[in-house]
Short mmCIF file of C-alpha atoms in Angstrom, two decimals:
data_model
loop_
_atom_site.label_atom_id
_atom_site.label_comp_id
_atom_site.label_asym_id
_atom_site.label_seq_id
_atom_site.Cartn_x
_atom_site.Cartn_y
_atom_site.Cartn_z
CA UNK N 1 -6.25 13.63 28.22
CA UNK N 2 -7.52 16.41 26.10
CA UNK N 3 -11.01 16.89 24.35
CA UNK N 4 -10.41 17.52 20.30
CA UNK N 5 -11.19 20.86 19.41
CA UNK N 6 -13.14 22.04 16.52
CA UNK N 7 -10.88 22.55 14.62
CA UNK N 8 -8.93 19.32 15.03
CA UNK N 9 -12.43 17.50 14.50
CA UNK N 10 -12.77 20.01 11.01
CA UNK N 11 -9.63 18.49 10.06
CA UNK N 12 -10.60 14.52 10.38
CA UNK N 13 -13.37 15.22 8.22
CA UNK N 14 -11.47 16.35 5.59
CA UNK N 15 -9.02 13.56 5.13
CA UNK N 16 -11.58 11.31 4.17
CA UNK N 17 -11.14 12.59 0.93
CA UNK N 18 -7.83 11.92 -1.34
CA UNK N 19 -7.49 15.94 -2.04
CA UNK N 20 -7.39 16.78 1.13
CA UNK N 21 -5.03 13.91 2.80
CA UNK N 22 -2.61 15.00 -0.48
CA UNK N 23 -3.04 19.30 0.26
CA UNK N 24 -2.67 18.24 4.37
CA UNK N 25 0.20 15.73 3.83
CA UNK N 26 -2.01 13.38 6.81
CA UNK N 27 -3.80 11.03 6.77
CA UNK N 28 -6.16 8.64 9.02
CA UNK N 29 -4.86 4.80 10.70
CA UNK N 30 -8.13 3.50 11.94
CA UNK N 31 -8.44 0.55 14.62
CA UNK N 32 -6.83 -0.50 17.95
CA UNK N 33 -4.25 -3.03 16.43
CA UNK N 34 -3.52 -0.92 13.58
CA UNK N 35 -2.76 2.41 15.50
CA UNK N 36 -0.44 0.03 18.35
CA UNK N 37 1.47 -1.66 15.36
CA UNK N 38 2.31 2.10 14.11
CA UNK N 39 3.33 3.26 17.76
CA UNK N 40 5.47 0.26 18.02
CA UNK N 41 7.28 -0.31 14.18
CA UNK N 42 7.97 3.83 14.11
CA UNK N 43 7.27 3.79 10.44
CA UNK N 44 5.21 6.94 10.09
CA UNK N 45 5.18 10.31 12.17
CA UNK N 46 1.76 10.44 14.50
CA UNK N 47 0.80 13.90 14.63
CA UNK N 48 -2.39 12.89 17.17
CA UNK N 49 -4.15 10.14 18.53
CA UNK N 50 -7.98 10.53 18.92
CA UNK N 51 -10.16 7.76 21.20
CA UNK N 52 -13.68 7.70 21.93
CA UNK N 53 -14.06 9.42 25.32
CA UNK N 54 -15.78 6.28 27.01
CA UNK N 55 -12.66 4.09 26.01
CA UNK N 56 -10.36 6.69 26.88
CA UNK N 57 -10.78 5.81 31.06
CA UNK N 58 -9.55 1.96 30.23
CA UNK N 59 -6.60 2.63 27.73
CA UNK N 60 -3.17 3.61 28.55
CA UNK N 61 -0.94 5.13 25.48
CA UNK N 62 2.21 6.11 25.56
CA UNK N 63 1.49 9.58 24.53
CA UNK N 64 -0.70 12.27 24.54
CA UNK N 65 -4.06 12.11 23.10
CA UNK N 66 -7.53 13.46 22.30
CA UNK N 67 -10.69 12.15 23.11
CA UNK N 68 -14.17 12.36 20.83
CA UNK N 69 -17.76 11.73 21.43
CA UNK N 70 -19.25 8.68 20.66
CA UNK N 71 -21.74 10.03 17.54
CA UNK N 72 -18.88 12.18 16.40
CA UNK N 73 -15.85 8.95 16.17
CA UNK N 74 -18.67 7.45 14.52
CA UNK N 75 -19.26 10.13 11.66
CA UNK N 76 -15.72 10.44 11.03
CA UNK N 77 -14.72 6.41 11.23
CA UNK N 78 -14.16 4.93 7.87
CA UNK N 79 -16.00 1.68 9.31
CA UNK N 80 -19.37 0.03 10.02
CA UNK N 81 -18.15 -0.93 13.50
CA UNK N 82 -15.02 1.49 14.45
CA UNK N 83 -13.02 0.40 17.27
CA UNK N 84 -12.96 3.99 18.66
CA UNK N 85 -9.18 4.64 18.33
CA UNK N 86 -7.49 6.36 14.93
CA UNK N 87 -4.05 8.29 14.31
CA UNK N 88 -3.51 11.17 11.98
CA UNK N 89 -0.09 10.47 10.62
CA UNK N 90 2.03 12.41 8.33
CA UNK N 91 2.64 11.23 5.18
CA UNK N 92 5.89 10.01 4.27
CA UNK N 93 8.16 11.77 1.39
CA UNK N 94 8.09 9.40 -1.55
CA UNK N 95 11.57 7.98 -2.64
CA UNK N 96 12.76 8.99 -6.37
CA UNK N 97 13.80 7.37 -9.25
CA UNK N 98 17.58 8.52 -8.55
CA UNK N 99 17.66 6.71 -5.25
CA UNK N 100 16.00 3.91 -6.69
CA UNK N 101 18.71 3.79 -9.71
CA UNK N 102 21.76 3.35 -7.04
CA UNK N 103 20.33 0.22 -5.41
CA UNK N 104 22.48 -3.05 -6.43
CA UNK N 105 20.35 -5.63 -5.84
CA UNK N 106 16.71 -6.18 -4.79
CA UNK N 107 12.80 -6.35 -6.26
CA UNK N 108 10.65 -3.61 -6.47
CA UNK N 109 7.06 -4.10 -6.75
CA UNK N 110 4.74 -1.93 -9.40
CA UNK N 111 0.75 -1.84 -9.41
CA UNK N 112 -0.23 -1.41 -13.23
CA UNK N 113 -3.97 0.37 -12.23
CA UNK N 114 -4.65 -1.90 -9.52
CA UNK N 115 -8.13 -0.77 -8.10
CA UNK N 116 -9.27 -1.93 -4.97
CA UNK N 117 -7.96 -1.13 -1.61
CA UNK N 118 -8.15 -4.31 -0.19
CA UNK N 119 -5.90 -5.74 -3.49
CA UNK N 120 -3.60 -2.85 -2.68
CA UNK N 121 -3.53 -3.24 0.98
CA UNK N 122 -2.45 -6.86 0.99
CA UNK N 123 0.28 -5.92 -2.04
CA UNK N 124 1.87 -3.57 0.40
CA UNK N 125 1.59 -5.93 3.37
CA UNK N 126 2.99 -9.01 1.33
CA UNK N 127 5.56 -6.81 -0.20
CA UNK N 128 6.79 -6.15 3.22
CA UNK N 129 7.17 -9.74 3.98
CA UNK N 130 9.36 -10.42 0.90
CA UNK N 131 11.43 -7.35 1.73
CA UNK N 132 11.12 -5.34 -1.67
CA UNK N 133 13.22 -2.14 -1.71
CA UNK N 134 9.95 -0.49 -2.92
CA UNK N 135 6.28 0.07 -4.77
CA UNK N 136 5.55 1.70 -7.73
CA UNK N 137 2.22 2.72 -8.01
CA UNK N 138 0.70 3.52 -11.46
CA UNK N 139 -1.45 5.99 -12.72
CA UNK N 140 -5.28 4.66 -12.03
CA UNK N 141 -4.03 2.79 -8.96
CA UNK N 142 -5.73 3.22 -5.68
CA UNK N 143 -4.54 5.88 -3.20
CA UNK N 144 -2.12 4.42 -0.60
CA UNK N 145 -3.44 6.21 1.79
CA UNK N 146 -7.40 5.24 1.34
CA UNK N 147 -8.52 4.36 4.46
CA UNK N 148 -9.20 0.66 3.15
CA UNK N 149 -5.87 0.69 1.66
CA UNK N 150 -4.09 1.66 5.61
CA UNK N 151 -6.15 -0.91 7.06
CA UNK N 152 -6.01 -3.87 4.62
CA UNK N 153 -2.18 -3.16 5.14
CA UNK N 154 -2.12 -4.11 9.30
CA UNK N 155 0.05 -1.87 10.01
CA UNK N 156 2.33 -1.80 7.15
CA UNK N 157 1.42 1.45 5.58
CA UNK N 158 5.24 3.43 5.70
CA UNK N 159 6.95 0.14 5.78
CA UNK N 160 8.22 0.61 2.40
CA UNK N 161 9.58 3.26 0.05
CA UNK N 162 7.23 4.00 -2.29
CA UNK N 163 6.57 6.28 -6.00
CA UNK N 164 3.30 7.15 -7.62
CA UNK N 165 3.68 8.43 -11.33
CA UNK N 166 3.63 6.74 -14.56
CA UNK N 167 4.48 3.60 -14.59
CA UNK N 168 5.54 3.35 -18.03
CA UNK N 169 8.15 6.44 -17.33
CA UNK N 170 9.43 5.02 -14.10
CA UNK N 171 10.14 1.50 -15.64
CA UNK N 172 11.90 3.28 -18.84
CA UNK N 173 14.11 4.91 -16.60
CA UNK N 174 14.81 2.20 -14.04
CA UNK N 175 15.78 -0.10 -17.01
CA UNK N 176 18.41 1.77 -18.27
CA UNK N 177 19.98 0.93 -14.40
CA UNK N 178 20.20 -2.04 -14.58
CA UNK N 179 16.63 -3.23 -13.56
CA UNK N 180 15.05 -6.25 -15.19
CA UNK N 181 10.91 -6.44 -15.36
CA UNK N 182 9.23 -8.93 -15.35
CA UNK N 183 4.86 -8.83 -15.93
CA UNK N 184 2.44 -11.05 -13.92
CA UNK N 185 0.39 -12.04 -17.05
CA UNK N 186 -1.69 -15.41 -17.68
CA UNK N 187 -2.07 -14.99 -21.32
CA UNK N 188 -0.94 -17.23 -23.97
CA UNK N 189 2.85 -16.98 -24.80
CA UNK N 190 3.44 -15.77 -20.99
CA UNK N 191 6.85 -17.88 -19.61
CA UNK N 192 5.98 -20.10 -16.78
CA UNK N 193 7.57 -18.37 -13.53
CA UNK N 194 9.41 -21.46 -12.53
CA UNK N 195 11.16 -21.65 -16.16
CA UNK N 196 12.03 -17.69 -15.96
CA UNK N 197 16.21 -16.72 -15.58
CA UNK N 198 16.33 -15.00 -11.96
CA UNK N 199 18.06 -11.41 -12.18
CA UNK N 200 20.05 -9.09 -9.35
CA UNK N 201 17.76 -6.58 -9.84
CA UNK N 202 14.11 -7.21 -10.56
CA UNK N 203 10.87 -5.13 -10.97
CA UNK N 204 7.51 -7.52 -10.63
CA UNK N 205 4.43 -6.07 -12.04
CA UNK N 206 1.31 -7.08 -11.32
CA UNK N 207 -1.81 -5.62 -13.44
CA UNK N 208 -5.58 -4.45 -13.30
CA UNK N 209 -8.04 -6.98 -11.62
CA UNK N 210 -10.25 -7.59 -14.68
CA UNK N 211 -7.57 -6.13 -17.34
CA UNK N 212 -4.00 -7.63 -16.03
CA UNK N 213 -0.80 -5.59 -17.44
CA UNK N 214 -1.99 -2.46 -19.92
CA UNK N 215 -0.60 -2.73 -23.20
CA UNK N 216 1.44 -0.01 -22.95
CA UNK N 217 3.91 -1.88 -21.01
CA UNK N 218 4.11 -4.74 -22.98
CA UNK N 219 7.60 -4.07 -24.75
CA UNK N 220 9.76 -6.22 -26.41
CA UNK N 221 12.92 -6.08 -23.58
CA UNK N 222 9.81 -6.88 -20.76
CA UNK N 223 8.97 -11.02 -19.92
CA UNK N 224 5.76 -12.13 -19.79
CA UNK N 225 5.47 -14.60 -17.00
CA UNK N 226 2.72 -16.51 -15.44
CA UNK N 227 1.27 -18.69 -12.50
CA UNK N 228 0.85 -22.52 -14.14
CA UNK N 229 -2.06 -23.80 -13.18
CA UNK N 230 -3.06 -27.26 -12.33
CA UNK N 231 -6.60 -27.73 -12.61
CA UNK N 232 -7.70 -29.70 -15.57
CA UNK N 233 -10.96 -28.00 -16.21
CA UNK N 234 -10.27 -24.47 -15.93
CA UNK N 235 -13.49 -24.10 -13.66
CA UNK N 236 -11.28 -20.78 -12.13
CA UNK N 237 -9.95 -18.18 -15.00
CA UNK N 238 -7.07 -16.56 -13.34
CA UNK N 239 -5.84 -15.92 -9.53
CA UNK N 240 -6.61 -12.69 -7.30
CA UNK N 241 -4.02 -9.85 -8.20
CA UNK N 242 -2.34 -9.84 -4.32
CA UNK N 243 -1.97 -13.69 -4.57
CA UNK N 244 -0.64 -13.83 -7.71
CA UNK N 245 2.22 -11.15 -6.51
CA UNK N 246 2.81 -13.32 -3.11
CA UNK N 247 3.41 -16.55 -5.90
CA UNK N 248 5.64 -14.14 -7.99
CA UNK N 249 7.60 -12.69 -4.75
CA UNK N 250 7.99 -16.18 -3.46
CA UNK N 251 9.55 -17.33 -7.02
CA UNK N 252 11.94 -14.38 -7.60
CA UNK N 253 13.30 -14.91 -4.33
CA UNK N 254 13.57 -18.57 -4.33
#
């Protein structure tokens, strides 16, 4: 047991913003399940542990750590309550298009702008499940390494490959190997996802919470599909972007 220098407590400051985390290549897992769950799958490479000093005398880890005052855990916590336990972990290398091109079979998931952590968070963790060879995550689509983002994930974060870029580019590319895509959209003229032809190699995107799939990727070789519903009075307008992905992953599988 250890007290975190200055310079160590300098450093979890910065990585509560996206510049830093990206110039550092680290970033923060906050909470006492999440941090176990990352010592335990091996996903991600911990570069330190830090605990609060008073919880330090009750906890046993399996490696070495740092302790922090109370006050100072609390300033650098992304949380109203913090649990008094966080990892700095480095970030994984993304996987590239090429490797993505010599996979036979599989899903990939892609995030079309997809704003909010806790959306994103669950998309990863879901995505997981299902057992997608990767994410794609478009331009205006949260950082994946947000706080919010690592925490909404339980544990996931690293779990899966993943490429940030635009989307539009990627999907060009990845079509021309073979991949078939297929965009989460209620509109009219959408196919029905139970009516849709099931493919070796398929690329589910889901869109923007208030704006669905941009335009941009609405081409001519890309299916439309959506969620039927069943109410009769259309009292709810469309279905929350993560749950409409764990619906799509179920189908496509299925």
């Amino acid at each position: 047991m250890q007290e975190a220098s200055n310079n160590q407590i300098k450093l979890l400051r910065k990585l509560s913003h996206r510049k830093n985390r990206e110039k550092e290549g680290l970033f923060i897992v906050e909470g006492e399940r999440a941090v176990e769950q990352v010592l335990n799958h091996r996903f991600l490479s911990i570069e330190a542990i830090f605990i609060e000093d008073e919880l330090a005398k009750s906890h046993q880890l399996p490696t070495k750590y740092f302790t922090l005052p109370k006050k100072i855990f609390i300033e650098i916590a992304d949380t109203e309550t913090p649990q008094g336990i966080l990892a700095v972990c480095a970030m994984p290398n993304p996987i590239s298009v090429q490797e993505l091109e010599k996979i036979e079979s599989g899903v990939i998931v892609a995030t079309d702008a997809i704003q909010d952590p806790g959306n994103l968070g669950t998309i990863i963790r879901t995505a997981s499940w299902f057992g997608v060879e990767s994410i794609l995550l478009g331009k205006g689509t949260v950082d994946i390494f947000n706080p919010k983002v690592v925490r909404s994930t339980v544990g996931s974060t690293g779990a899966l490959p993943f490429l940030m870029g635009n989307l539009k580019e990627i999907l060009d590319q990845l079509e021309h190997s073979g991949w078939n895509t297929l965009l989460l959209d209620g509109n009219p003229g959408s196919t029905p996802i139970n009516e849709i032809n099931k493919h070796k190699k398929t690329i589910l995107v889901v869109g923007n919470e208030a704006n669905g799939v941009s335009e941009e990727l609405k081409t001519a070789n890309r299916q439309r599909i959506l969620i039927p519903s069943k109410q009769s009075n259309k009292s709810v307008e469309s279905l929350n972007a993560a749950i409409a992905l764990s619906i799509g992953l179920w189908s496509v599988n299925n």
